[in-house]
GROMACS .gro file of N, CA and C in nm:
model
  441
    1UNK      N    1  17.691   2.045  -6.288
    1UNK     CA    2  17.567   2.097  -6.232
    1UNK      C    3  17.524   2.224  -6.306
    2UNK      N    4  17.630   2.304  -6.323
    2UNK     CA    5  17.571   2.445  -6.383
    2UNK      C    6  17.550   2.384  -6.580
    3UNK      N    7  17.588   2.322  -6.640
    3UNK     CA    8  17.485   2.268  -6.760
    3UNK      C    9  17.410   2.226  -6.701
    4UNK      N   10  17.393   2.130  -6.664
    4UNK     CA   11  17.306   2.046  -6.620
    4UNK      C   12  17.159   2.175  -6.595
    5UNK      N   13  17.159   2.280  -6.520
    5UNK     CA   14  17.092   2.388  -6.453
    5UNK      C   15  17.021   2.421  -6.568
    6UNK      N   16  17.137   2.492  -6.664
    6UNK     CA   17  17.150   2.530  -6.792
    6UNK      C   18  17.042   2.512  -6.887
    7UNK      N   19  17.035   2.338  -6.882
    7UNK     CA   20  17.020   2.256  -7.008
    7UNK      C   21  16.829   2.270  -6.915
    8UNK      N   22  16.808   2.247  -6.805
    8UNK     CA   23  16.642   2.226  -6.761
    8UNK      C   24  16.603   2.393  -6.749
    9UNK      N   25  16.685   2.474  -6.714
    9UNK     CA   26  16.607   2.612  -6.766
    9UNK      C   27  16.570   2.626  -6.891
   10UNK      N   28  16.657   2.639  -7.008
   10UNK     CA   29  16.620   2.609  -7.139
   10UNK      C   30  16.473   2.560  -7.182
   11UNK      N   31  16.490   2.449  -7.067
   11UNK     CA   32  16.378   2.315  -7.146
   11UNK      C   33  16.261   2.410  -7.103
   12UNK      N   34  16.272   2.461  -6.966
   12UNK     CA   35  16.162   2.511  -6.862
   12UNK      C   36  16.090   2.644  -6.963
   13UNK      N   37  16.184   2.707  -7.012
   13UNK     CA   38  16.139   2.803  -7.055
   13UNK      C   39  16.061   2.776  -7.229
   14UNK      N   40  16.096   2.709  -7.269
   14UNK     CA   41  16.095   2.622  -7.399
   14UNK      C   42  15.926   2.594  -7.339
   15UNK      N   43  15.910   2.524  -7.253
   15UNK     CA   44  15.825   2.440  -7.209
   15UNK      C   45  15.691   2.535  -7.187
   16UNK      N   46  15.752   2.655  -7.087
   16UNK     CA   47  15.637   2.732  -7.086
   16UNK      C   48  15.572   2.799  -7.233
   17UNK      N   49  15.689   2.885  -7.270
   17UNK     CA   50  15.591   2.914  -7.435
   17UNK      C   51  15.520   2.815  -7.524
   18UNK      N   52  15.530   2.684  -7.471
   18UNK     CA   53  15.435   2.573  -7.577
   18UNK      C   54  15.327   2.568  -7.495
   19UNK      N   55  15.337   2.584  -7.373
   19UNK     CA   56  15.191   2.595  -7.258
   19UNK      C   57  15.124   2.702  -7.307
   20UNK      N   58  15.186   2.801  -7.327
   20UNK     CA   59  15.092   2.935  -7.380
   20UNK      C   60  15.092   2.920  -7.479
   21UNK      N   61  15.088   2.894  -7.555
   21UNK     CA   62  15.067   2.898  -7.677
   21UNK      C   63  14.944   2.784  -7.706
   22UNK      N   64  14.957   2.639  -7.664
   22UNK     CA   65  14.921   2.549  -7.685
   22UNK      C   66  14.712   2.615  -7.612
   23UNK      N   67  14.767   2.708  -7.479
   23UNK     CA   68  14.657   2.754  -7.406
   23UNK      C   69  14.565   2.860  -7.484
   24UNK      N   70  14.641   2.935  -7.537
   24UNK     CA   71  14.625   3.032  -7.655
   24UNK      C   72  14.535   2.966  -7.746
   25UNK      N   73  14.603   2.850  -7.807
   25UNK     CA   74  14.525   2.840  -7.934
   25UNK      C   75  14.377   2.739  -7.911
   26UNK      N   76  14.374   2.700  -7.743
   26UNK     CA   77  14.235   2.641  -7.734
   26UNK      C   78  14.142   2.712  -7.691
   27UNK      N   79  14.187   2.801  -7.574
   27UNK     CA   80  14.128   2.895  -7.545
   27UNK      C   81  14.068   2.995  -7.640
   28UNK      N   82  14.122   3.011  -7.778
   28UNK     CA   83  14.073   3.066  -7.898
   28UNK      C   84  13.956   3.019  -7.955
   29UNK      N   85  14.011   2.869  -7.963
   29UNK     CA   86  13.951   2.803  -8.023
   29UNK      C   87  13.781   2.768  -7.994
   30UNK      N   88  13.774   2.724  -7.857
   30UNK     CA   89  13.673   2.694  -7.784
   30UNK      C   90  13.622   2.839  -7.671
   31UNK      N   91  13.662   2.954  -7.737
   31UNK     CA   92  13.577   3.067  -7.666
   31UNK      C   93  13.463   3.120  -7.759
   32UNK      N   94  13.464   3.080  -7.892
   32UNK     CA   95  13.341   3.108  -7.870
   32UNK      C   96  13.200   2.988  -7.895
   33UNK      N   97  13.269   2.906  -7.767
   33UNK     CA   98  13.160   2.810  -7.749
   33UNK      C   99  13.141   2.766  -7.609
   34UNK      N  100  13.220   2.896  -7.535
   34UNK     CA  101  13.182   2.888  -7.408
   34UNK      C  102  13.073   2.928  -7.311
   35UNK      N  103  12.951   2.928  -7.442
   35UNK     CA  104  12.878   2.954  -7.406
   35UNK      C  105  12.756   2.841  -7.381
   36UNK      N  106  12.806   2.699  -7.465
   36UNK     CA  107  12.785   2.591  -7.457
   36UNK      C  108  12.769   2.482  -7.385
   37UNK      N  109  12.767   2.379  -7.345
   37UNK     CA  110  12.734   2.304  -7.243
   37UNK      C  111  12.844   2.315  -7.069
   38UNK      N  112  12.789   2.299  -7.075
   38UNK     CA  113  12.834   2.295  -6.892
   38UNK      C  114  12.988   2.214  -6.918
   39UNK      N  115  13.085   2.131  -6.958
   39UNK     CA  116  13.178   2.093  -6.974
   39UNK      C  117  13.263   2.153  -7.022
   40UNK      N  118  13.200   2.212  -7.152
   40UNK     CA  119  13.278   2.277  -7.219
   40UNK      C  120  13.333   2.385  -7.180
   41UNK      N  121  13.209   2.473  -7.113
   41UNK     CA  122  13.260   2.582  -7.015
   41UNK      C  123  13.359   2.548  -6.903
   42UNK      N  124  13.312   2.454  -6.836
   42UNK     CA  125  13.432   2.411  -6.749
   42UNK      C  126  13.585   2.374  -6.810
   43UNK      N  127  13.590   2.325  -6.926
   43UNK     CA  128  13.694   2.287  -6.982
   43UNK      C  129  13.751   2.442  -7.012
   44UNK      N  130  13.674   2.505  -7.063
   44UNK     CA  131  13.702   2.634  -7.069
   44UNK      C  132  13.787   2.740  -7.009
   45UNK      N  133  13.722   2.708  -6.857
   45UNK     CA  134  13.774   2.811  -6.756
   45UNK      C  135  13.939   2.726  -6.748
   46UNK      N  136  13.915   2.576  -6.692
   46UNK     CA  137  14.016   2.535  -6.664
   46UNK      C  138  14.189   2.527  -6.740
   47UNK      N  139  14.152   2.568  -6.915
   47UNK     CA  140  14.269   2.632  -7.003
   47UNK      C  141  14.294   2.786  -6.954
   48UNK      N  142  14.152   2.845  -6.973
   48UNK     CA  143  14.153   3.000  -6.898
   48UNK      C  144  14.283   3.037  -6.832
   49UNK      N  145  14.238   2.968  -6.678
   49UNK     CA  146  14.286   2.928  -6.596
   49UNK      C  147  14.468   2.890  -6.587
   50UNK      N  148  14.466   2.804  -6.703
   50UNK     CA  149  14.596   2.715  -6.699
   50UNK      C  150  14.720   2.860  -6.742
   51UNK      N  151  14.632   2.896  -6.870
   51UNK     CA  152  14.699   2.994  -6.951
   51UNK      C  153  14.794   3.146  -6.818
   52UNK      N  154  14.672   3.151  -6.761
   52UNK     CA  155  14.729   3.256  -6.695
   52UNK      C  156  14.831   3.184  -6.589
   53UNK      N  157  14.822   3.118  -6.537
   53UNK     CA  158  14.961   3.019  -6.493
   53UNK      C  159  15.114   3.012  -6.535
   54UNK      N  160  15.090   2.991  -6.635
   54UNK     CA  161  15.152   2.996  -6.782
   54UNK      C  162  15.233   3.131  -6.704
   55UNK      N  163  15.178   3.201  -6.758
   55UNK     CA  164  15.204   3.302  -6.798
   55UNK      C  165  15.246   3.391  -6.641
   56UNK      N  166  15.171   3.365  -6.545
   56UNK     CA  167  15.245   3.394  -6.420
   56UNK      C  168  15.423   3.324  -6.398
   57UNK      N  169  15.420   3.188  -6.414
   57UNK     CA  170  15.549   3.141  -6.409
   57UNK      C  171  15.682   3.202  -6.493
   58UNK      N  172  15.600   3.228  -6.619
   58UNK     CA  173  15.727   3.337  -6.698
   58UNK      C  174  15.725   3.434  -6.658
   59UNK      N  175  15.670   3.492  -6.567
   59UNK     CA  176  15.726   3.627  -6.508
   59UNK      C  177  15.771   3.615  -6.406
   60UNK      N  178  15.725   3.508  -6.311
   60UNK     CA  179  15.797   3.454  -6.181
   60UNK      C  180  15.965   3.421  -6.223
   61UNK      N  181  15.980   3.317  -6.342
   61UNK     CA  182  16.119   3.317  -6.359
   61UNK      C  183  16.196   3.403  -6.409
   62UNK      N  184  16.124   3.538  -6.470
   62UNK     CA  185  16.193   3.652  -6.517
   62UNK      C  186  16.276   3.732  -6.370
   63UNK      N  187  16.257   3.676  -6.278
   63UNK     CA  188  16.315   3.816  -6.178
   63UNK      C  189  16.444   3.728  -6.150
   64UNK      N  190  16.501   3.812  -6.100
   64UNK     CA  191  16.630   3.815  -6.072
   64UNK      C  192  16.646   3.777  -5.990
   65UNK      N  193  16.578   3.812  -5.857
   65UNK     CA  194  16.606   3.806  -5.721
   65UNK      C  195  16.552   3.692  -5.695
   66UNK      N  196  16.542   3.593  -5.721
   66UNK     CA  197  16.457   3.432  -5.685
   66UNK      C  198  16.602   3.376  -5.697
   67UNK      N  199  16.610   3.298  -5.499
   67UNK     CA  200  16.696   3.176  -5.479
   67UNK      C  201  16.730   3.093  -5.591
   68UNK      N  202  16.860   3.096  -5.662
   68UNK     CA  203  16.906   2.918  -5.762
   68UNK      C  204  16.851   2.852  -5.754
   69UNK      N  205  16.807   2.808  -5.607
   69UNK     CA  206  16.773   2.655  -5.540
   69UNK      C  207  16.641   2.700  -5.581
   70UNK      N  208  16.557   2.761  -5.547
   70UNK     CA  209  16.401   2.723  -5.594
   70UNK      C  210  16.356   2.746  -5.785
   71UNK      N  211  16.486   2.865  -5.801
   71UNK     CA  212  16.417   2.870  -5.966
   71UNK      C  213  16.471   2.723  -6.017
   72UNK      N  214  16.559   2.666  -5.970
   72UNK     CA  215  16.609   2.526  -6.041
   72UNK      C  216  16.469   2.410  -6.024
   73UNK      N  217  16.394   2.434  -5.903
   73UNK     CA  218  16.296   2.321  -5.835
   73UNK      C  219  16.193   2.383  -5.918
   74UNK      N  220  16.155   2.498  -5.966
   74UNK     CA  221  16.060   2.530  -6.018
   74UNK      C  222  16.056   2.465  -6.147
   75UNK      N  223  16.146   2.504  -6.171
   75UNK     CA  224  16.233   2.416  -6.344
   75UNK      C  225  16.203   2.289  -6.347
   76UNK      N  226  16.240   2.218  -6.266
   76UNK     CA  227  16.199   2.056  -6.303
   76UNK      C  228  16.059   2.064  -6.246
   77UNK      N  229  15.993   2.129  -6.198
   77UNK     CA  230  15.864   2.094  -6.150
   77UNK      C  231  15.786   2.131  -6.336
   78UNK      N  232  15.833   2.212  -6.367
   78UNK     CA  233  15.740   2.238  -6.537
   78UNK      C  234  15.833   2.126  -6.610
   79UNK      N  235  15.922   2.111  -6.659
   79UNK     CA  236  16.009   1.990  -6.719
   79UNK      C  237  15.924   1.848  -6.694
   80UNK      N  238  15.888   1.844  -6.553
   80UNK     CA  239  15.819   1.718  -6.499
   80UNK      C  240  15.678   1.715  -6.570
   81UNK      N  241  15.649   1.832  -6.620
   81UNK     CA  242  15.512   1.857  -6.668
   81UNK      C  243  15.503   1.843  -6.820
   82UNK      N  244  15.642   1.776  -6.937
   82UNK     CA  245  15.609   1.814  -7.011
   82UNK      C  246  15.522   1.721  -7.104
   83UNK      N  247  15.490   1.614  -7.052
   83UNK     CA  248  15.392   1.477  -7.103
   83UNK      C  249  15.303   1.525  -7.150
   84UNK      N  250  15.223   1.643  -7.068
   84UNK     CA  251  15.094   1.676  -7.033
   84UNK      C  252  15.086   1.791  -7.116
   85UNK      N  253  15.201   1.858  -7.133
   85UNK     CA  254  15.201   1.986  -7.239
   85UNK      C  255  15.157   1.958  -7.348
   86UNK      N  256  15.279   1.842  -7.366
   86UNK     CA  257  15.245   1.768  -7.569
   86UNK      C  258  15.197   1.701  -7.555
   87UNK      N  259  15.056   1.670  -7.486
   87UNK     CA  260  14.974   1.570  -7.460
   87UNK      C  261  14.830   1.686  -7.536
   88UNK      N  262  14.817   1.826  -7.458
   88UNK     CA  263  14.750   1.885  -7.503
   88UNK      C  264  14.787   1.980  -7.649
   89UNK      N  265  14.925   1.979  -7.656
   89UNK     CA  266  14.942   2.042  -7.806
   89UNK      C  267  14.926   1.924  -7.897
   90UNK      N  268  14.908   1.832  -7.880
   90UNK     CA  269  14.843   1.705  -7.967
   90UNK      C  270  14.751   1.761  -7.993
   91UNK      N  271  14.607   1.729  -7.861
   91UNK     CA  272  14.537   1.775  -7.907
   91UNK      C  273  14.442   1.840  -8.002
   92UNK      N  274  14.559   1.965  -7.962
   92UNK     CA  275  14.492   2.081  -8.036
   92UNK      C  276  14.578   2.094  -8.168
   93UNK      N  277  14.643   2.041  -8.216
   93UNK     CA  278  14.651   1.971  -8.384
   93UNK      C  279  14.574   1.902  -8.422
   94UNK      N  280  14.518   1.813  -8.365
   94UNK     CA  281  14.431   1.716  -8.404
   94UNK      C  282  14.308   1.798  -8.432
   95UNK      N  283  14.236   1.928  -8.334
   95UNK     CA  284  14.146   1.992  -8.346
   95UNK      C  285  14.152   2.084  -8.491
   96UNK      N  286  14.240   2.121  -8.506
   96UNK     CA  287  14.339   2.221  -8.589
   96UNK      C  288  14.306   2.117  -8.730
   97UNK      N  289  14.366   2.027  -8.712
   97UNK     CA  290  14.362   1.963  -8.860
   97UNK      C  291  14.228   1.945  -8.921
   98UNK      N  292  14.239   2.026  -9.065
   98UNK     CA  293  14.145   2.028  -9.136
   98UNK      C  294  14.128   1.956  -9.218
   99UNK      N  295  14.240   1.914  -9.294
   99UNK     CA  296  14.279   1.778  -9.405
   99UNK      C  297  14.156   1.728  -9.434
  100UNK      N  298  14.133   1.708  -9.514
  100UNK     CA  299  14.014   1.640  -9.617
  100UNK      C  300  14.101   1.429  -9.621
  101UNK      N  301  13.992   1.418  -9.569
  101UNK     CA  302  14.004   1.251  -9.580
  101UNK      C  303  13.915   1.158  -9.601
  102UNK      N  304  13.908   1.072  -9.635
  102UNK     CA  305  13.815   1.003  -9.699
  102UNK      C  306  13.756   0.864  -9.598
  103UNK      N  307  13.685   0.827  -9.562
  103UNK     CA  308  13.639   0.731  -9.470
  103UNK      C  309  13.603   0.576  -9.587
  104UNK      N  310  13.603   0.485  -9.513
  104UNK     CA  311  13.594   0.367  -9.581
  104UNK      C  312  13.493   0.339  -9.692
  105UNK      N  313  13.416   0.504  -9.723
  105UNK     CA  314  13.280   0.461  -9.829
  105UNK      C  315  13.303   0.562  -9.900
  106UNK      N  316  13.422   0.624  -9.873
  106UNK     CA  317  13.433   0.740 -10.010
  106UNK      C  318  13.384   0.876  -9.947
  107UNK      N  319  13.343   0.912  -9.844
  107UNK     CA  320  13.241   1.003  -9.796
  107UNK      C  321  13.344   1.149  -9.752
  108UNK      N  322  13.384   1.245  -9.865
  108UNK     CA  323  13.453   1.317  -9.762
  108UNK      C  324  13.400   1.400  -9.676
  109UNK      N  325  13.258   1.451  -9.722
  109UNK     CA  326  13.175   1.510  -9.637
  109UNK      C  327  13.145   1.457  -9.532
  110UNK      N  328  13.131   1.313  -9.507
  110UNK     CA  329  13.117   1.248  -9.342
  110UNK      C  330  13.273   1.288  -9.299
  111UNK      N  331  13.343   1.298  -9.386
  111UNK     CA  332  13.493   1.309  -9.250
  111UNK      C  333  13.494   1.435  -9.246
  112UNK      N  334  13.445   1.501  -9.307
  112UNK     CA  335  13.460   1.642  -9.268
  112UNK      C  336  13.404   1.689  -9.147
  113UNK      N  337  13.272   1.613  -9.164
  113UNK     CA  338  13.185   1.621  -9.021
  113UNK      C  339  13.213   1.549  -8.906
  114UNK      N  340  13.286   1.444  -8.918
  114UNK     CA  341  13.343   1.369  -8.809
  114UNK      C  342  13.492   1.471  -8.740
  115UNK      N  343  13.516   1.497  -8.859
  115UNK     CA  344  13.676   1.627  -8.791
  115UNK      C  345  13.607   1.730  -8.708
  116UNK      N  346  13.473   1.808  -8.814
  116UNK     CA  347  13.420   1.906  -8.727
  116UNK      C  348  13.400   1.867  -8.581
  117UNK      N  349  13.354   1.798  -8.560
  117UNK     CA  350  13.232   1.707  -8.439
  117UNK      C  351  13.406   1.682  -8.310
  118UNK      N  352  13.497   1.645  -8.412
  118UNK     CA  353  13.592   1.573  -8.299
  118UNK      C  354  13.616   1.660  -8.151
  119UNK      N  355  13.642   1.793  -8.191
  119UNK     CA  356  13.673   1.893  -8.026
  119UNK      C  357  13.575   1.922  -7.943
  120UNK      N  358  13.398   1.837  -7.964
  120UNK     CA  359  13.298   1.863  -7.905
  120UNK      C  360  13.233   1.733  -7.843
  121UNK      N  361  13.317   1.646  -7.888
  121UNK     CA  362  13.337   1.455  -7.863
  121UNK      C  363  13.367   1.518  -7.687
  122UNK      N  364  13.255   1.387  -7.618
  122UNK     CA  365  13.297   1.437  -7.447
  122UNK      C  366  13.412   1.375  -7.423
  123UNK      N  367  13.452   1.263  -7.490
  123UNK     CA  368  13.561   1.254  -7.421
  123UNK      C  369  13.670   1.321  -7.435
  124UNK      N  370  13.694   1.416  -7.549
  124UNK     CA  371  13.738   1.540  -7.588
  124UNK      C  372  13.784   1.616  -7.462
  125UNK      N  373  13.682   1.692  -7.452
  125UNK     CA  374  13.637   1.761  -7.375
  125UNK      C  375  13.676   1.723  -7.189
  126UNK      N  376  13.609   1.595  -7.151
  126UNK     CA  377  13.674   1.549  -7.023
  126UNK      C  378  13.826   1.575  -7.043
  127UNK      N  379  13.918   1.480  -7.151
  127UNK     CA  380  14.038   1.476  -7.158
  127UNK      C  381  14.103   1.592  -7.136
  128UNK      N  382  14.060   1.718  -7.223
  128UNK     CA  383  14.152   1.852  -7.188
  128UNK      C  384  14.114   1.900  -7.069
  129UNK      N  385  14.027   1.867  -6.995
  129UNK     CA  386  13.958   1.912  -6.847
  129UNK      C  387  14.088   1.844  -6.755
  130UNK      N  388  14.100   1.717  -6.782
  130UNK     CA  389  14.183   1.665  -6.686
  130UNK      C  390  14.323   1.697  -6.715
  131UNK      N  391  14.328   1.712  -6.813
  131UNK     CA  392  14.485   1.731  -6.850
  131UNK      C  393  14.553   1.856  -6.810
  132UNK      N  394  14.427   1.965  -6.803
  132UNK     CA  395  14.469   2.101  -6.748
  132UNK      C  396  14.455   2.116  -6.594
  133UNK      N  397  14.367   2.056  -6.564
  133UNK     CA  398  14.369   2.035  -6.392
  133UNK      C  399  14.472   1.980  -6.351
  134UNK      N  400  14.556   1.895  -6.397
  134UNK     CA  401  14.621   1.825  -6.377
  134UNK      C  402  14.774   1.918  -6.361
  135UNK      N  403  14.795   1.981  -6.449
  135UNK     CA  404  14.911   2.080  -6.498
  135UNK      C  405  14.883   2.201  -6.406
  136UNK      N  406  14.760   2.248  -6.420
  136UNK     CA  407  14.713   2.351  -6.311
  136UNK      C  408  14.774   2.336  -6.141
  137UNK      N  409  14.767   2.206  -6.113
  137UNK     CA  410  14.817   2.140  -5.996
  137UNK      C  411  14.954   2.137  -5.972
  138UNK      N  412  15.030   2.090  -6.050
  138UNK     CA  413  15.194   2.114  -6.053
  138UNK      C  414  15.228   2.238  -6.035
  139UNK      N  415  15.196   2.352  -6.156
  139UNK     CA  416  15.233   2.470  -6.183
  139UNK      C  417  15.190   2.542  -6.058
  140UNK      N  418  15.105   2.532  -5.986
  140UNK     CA  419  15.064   2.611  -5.863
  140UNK      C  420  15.160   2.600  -5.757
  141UNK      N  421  15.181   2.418  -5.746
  141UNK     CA  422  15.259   2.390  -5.655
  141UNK      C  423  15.461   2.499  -5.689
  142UNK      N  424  15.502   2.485  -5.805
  142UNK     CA  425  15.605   2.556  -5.873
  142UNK      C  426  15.588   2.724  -5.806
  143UNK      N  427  15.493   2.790  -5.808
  143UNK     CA  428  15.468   2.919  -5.785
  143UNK      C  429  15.447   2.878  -5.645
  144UNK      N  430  15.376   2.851  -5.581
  144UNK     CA  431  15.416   2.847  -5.432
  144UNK      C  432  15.524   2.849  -5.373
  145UNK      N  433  15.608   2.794  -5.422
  145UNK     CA  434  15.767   2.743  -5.380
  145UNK      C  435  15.830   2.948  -5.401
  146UNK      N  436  15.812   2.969  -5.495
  146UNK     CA  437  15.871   3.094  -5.464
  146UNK      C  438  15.816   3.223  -5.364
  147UNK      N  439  15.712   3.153  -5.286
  147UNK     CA  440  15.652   3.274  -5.153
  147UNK      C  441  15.737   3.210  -5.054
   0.00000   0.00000   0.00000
């Protein structure tokens, strides 16, 4: 049990710095276009949002004085979350990647513009909406558990 503990704190904590980070680099990315359509802003707030989560839970698991039994439940509650982590650090590689590629007519300037265009694609946009609402939902539930 105590590896076992061991081995999902690790992961938990592992897990959160790719949340911030992963939150970091969209929230970067897409702030200054939050000034842009109504989705985007919403997609916006909802990394906003996620990030500071994030970032509440690593200080929630920094104290000392939090029950075994709930920092362990907190632990698999982010562990349980990590589909959705590297679901959005996909993502935002995919956004990230600049690579020059060539489309079926030779065109690298159309793929350039198709790469540009990709993080403003709605379904883009829906996708990281849901994916952070989604994580937003767990992680809340995780921080509740320690009131």
């Amino acid at each position: 049990m105590a590896l076992e503990a061991l081995g999902v704190a690790a992961n938990a904590a592992g897990l959160i710095e790719l949340g911030l980070s992963v939150c970091h680099g969209l929230w970067e990315y897409y702030g200054s276009w939050k000034h842009a359509e109504s989705d985007v802003k919403k997609m916006y707030a909802e990394i906003e949002s996620l990030s500071k989560t994030f970032a509440l839970l690593q200080t929630t698991l920094g104290r000392p004085c939090l029950d075994p039994d709930i920092v362990y439940r907190i632990e698999e509650i982010i562990v349980a979350c990590e589909a959705n982590i590297l679901c959005l650090d996909k993502k935002l590689r995919k956004i990230r990647d600049t690579s020059p590629m060539t489309n079926k007519s030779g065109s690298k300037f159309k793929a350039h513009l198709q790469r540009a265009l990709y993080p403003f694609k709605e379904s883009t946009v829906v996708k990281l909406k849901e994916i952070s609402r989604e994580l937003q939902d767990h992680l809340l539930l995780a921080l509740n558990l320690q009131q």
